[in-house]
XYZ file of N, CA, C and O in Angstrom:
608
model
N 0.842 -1.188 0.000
C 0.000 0.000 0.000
C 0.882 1.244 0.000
O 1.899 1.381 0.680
N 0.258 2.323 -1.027
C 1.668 3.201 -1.159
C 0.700 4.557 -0.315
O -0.514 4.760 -0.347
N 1.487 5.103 0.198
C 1.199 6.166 1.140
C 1.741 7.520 0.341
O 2.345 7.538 -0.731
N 1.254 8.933 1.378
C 2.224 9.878 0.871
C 2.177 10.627 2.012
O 1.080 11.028 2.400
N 3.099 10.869 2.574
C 3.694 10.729 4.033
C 3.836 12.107 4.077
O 4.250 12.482 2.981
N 3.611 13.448 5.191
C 4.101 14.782 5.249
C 5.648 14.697 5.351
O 6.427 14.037 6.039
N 5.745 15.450 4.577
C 7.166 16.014 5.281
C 7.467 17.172 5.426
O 7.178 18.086 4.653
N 8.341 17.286 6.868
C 8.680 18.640 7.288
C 10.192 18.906 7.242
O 10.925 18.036 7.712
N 10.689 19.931 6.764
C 12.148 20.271 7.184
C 12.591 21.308 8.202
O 12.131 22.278 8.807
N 13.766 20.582 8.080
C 14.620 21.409 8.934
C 16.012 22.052 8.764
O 17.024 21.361 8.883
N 16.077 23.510 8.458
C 17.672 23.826 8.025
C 18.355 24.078 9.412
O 17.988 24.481 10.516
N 19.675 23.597 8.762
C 20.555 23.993 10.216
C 20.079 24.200 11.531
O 19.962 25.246 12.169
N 19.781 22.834 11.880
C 18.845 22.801 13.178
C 20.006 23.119 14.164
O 21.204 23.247 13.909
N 19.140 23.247 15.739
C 19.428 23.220 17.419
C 19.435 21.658 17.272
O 19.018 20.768 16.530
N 19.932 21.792 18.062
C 19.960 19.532 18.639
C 18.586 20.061 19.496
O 18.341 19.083 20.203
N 17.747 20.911 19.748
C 16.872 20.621 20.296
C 15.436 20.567 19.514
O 14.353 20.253 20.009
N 15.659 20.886 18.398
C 14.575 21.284 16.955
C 13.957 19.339 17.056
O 14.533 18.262 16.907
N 12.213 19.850 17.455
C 11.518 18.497 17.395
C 12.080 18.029 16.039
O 12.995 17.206 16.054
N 11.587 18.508 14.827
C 11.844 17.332 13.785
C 13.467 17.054 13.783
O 13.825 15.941 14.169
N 14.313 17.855 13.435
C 15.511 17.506 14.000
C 15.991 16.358 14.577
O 16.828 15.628 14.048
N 15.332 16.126 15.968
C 15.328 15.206 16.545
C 14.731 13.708 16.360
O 15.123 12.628 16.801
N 13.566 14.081 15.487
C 12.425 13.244 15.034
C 13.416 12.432 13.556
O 13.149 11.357 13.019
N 14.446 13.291 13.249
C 15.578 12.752 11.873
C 16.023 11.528 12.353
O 16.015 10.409 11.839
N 16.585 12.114 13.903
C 17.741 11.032 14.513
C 17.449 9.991 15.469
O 18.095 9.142 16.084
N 16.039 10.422 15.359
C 15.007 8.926 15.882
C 15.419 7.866 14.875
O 16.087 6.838 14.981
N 14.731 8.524 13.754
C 14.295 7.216 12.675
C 16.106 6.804 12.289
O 16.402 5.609 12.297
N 17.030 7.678 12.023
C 18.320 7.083 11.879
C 18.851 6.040 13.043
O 19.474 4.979 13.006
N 18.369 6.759 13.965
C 19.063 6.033 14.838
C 18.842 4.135 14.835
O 19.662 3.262 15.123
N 17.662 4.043 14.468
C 16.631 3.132 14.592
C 16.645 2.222 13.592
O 16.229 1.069 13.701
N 17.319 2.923 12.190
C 18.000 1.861 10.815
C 19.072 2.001 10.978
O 19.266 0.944 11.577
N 20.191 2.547 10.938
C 21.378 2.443 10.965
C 22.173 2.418 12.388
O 23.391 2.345 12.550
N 21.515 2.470 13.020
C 22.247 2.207 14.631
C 21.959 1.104 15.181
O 22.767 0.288 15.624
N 20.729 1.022 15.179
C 19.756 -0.456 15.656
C 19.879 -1.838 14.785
O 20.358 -2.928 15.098
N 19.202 -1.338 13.446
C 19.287 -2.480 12.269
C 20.605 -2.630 12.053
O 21.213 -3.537 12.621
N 21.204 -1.797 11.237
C 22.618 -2.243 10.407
C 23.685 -2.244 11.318
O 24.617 -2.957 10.950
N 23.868 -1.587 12.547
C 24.761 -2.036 13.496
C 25.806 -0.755 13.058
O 26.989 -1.095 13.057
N 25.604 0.326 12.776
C 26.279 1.529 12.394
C 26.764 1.758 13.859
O 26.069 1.085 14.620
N 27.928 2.636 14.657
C 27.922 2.868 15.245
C 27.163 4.280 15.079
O 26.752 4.687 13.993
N 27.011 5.082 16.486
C 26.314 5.755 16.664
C 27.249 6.830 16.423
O 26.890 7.866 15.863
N 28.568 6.612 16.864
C 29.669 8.448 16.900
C 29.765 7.815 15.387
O 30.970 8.049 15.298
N 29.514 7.312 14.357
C 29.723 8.054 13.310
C 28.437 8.005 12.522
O 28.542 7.978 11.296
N 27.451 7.992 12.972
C 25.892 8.108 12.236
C 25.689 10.032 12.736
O 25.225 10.688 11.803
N 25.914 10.655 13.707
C 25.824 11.581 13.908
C 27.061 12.536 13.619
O 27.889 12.579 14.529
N 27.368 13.474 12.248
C 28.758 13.811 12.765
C 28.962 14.951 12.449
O 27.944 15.477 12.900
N 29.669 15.934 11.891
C 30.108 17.423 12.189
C 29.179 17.950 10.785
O 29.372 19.064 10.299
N 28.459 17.267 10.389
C 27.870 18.018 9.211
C 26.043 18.336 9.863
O 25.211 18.935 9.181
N 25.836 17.938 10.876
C 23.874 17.962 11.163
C 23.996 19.251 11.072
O 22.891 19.335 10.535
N 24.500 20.832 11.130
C 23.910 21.632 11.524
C 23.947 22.410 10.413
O 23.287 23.389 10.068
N 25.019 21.677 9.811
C 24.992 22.829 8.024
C 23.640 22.370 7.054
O 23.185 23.011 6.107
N 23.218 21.248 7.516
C 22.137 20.421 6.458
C 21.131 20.719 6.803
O 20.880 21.211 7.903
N 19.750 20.296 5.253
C 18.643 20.789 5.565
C 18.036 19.248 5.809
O 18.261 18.404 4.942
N 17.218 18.871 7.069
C 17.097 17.373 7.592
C 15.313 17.448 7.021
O 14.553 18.392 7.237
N 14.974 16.159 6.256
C 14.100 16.128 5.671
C 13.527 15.010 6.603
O 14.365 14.113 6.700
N 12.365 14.737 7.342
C 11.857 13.848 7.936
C 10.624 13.582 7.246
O 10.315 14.369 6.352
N 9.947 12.720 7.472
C 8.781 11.538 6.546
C 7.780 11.393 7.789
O 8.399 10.965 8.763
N 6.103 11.670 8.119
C 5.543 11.558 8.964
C 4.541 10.926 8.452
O 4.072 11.207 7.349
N 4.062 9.901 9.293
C 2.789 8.995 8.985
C 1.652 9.643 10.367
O 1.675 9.052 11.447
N 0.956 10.556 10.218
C 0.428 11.517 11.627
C 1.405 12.170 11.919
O 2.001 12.968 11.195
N 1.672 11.831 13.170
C 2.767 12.528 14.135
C 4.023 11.763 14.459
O 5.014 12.167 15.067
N 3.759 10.426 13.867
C 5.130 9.348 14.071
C 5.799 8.969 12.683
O 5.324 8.380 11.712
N 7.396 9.643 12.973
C 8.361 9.843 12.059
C 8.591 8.637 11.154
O 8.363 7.574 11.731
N 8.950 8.536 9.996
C 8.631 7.212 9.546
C 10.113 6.830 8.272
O 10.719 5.849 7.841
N 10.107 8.392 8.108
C 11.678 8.254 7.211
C 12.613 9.730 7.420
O 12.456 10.929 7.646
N 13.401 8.982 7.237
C 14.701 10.512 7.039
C 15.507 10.672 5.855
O 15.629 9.749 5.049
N 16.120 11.907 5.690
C 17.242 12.264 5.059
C 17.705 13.373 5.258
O 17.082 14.028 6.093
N 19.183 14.187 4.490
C 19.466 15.062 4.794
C 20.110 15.699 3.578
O 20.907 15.026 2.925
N 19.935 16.464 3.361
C 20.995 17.424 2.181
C 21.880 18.336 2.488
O 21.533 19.347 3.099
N 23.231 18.110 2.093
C 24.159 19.047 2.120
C 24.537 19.546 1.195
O 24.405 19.011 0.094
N 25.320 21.122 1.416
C 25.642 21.940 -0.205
C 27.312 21.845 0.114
O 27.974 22.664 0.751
N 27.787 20.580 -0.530
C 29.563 20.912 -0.094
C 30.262 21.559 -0.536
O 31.319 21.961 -0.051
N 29.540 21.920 -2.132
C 30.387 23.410 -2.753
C 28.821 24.005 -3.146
O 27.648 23.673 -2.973
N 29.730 25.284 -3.893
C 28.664 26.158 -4.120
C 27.308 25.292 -5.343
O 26.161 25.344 -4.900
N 27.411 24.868 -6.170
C 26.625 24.004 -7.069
C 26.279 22.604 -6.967
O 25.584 22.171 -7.886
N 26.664 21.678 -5.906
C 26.629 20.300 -5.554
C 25.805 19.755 -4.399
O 26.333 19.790 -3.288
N 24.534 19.238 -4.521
C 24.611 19.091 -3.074
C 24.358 17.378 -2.841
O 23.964 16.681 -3.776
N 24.499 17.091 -2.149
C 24.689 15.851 -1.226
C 23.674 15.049 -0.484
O 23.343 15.339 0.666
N 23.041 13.752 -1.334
C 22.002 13.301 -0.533
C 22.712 12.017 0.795
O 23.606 11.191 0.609
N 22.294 12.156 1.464
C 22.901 11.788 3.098
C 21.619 11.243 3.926
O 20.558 11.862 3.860
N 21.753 9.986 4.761
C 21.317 9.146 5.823
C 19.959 9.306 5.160
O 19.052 9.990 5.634
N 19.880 8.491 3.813
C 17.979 8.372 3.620
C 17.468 7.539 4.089
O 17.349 6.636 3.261
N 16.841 7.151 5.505
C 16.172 5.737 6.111
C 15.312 5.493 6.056
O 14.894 6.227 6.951
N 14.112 4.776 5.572
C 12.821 4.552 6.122
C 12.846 3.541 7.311
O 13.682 2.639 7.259
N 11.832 3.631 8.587
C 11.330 2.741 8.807
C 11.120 1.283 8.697
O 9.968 1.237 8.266
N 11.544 0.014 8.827
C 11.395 -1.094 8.018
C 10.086 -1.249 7.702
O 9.745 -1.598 6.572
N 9.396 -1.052 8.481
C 7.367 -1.268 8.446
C 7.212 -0.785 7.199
O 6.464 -1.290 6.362
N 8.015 0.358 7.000
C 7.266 1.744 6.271
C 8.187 1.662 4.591
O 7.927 2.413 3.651
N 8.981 0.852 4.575
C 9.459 0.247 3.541
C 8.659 0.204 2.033
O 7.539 -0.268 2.230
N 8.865 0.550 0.541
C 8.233 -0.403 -0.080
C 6.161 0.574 -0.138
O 5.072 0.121 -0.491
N 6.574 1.930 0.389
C 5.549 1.929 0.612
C 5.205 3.757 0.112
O 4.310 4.522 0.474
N 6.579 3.976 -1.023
C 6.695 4.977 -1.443
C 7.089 6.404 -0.402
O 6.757 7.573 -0.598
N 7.931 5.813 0.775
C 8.265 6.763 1.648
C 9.545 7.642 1.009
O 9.611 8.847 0.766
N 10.637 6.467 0.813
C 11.468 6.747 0.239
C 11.407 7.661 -0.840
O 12.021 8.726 -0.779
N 10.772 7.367 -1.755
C 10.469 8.343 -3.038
C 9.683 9.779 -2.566
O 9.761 10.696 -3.383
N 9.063 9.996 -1.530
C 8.463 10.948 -1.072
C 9.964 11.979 -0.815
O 10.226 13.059 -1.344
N 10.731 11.229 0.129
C 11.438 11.900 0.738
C 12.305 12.405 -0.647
O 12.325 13.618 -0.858
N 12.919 11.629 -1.459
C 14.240 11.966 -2.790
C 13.318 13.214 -3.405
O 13.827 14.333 -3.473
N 11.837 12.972 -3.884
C 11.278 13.852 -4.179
C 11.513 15.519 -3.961
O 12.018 16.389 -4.671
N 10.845 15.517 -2.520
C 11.159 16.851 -1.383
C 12.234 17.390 -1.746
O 12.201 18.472 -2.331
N 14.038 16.412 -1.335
C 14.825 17.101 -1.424
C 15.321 17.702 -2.595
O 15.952 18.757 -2.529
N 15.014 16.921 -4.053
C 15.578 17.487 -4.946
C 14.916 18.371 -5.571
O 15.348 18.898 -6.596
N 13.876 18.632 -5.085
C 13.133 19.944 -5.333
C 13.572 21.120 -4.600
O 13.241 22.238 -4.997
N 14.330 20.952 -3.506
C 14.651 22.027 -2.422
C 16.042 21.910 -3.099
O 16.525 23.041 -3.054
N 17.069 20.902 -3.821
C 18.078 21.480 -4.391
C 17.984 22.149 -5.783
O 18.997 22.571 -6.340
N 17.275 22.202 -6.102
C 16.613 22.506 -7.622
C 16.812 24.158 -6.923
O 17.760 24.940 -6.991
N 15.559 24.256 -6.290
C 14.783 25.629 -5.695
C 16.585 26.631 -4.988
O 16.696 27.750 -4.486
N 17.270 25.947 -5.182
C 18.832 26.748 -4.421
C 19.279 26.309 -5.329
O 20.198 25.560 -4.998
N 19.103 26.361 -6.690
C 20.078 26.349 -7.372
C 21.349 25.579 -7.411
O 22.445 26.120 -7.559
N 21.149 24.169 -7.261
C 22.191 23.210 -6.730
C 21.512 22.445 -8.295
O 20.338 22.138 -8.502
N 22.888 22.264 -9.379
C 23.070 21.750 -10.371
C 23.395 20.369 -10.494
O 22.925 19.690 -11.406
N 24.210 19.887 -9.590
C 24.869 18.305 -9.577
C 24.279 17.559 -8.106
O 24.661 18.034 -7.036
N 23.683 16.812 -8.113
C 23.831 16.231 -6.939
C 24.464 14.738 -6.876
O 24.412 13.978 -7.843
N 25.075 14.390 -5.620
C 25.549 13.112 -5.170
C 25.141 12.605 -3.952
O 24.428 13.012 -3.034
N 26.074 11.153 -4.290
C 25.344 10.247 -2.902
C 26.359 8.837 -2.893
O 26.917 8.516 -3.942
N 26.534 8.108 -1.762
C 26.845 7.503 -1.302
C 25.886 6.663 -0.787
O 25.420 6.932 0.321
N 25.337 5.261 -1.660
C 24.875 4.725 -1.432
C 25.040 2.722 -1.272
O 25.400 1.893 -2.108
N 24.725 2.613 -0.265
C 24.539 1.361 0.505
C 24.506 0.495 -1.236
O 23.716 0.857 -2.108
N 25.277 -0.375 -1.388
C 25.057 -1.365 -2.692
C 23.499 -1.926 -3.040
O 22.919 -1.860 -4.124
N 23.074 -2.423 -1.938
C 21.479 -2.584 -2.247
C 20.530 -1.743 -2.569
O 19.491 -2.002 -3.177
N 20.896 -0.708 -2.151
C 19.691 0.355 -2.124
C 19.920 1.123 -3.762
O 18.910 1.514 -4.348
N 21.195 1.279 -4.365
C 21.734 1.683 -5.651
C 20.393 1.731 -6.811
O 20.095 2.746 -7.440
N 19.586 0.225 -6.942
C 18.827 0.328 -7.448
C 17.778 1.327 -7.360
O 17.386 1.930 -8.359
N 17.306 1.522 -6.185
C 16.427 2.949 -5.968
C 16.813 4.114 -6.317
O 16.049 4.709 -7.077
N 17.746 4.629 -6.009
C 18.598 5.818 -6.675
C 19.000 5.682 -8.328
O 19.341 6.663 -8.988
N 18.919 4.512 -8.799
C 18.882 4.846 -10.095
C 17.607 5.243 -11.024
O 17.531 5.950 -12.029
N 16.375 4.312 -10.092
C 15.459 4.719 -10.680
C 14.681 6.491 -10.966
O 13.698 6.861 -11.607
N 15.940 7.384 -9.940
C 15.838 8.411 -10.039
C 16.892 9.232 -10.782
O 17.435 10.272 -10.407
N 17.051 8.611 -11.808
C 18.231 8.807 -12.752
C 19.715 9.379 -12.386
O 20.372 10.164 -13.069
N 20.146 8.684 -10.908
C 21.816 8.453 -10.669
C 22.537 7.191 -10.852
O 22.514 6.007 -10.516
N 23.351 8.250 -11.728
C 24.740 6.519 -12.462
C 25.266 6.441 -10.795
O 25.182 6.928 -9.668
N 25.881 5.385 -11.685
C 27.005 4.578 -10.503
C 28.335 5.250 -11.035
O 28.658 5.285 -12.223
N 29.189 5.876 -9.789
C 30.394 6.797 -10.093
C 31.722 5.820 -9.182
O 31.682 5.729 -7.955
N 33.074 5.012 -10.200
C 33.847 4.252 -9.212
C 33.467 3.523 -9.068
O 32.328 3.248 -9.445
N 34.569 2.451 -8.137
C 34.651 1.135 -7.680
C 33.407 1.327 -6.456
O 32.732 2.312 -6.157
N 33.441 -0.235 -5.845
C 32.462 -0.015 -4.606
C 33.794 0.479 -3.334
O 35.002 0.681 -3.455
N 32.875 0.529 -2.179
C 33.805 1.087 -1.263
C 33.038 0.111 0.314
O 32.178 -0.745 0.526
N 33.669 0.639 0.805
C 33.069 0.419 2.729
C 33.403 1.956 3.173
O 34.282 2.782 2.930
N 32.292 1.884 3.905
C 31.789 2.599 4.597
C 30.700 2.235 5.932
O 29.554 1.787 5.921
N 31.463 2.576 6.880
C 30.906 2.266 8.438
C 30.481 0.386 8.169
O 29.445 -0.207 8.471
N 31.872 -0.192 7.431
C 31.978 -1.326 7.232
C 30.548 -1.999 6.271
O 30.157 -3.132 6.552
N 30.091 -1.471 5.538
C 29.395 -1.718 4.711
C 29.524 -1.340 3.501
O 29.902 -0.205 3.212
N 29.097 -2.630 2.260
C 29.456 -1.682 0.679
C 28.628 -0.695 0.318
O 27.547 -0.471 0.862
N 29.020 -0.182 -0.446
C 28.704 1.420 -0.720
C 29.538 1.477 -2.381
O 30.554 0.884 -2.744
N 28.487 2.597 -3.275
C 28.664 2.933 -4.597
C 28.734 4.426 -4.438
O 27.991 5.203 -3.838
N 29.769 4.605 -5.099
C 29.518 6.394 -5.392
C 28.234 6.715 -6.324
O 28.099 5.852 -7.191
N 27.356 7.634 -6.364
C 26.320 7.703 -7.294
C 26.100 9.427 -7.872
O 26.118 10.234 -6.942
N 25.942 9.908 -8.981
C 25.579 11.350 -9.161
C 24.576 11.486 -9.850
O 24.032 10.416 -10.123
N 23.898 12.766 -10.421
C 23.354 12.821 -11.104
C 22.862 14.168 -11.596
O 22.114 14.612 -10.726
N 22.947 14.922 -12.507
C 22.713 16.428 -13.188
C 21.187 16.535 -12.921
O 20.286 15.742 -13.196
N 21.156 17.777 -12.288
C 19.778 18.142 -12.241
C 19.317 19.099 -13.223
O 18.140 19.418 -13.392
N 20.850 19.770 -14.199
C 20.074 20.810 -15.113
C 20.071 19.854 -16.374
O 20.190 20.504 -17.413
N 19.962 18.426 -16.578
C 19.467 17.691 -17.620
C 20.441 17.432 -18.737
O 20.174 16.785 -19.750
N 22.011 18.200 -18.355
C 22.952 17.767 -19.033
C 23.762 16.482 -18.853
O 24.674 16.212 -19.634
């Protein structure tokens, strides 16, 4: 059953900003809990420059992500989690949606990502190649991925 989930953002949050917090619920909860990420490096010196995109089913958080601008024209899709429940259920696509409309809307031309080898397929279906060899990361494989947003 495919849903379409609110989402709210958050730029350069307080560590005390509800959705903010409501990000590092649901991260915490796939990549800390599920995949066995540690936690000092699921949280790290980039939360306050990024705009944190959270996924709500009511009032209970259901997916995350985050975008960063690392240069002036590039920005960076980062920690996209759903929920396992909430899987499969068009959360994910809600959320890629949101953000690349908010990098569009700032004028951010290239975007990238670092994505988990399994998940690659989803991100392509949003037209990002595979960039490089695979890698590890927080001991898991991982593909470099990009993709032009001005259609070149």
């Amino acid at each position: 059953m495919y849903m379409h989930p609110e989402i709210r953002t958050v730029n350069a949050p307080s560590k005390d900003d509800p959705v903010y917090q409501d990000a590092l619920s649901v991260r915490t909860d796939v990549f800390v809990e599920e995949q066995d990420v540690p936690a000092d490096l699921e949280v790290d010196e980039h939360e306050s420059e990024a705009i944190h995109f959270v996924a709500y089913d009511g009032d209970e958080p259901i997916g995350a992500a985050r975008l960063r601008r690392p240069d002036g024209t590039t920005g960076k899709v980062e920690r996209v989690a759903v929920q396992s429940e909430y899987r499969d259920r068009n959360v994910g696509t809600a959320l890629m949606q949101r953000l690349e409309s908010v990098a569009r809307d700032r004028g951010l031309e290239t975007m990238r990502l670092h994505s988990q080898i399994q998940a690659a397929p989803f991100y392509a279906r949003f037209g990002y190649e595979r960039v490089g060899e695979q890698f590890l990361e927080a001991d898991i494989p991982h593909i470099k991925m990009r993709k032009s947003l001005t259609g070149e």
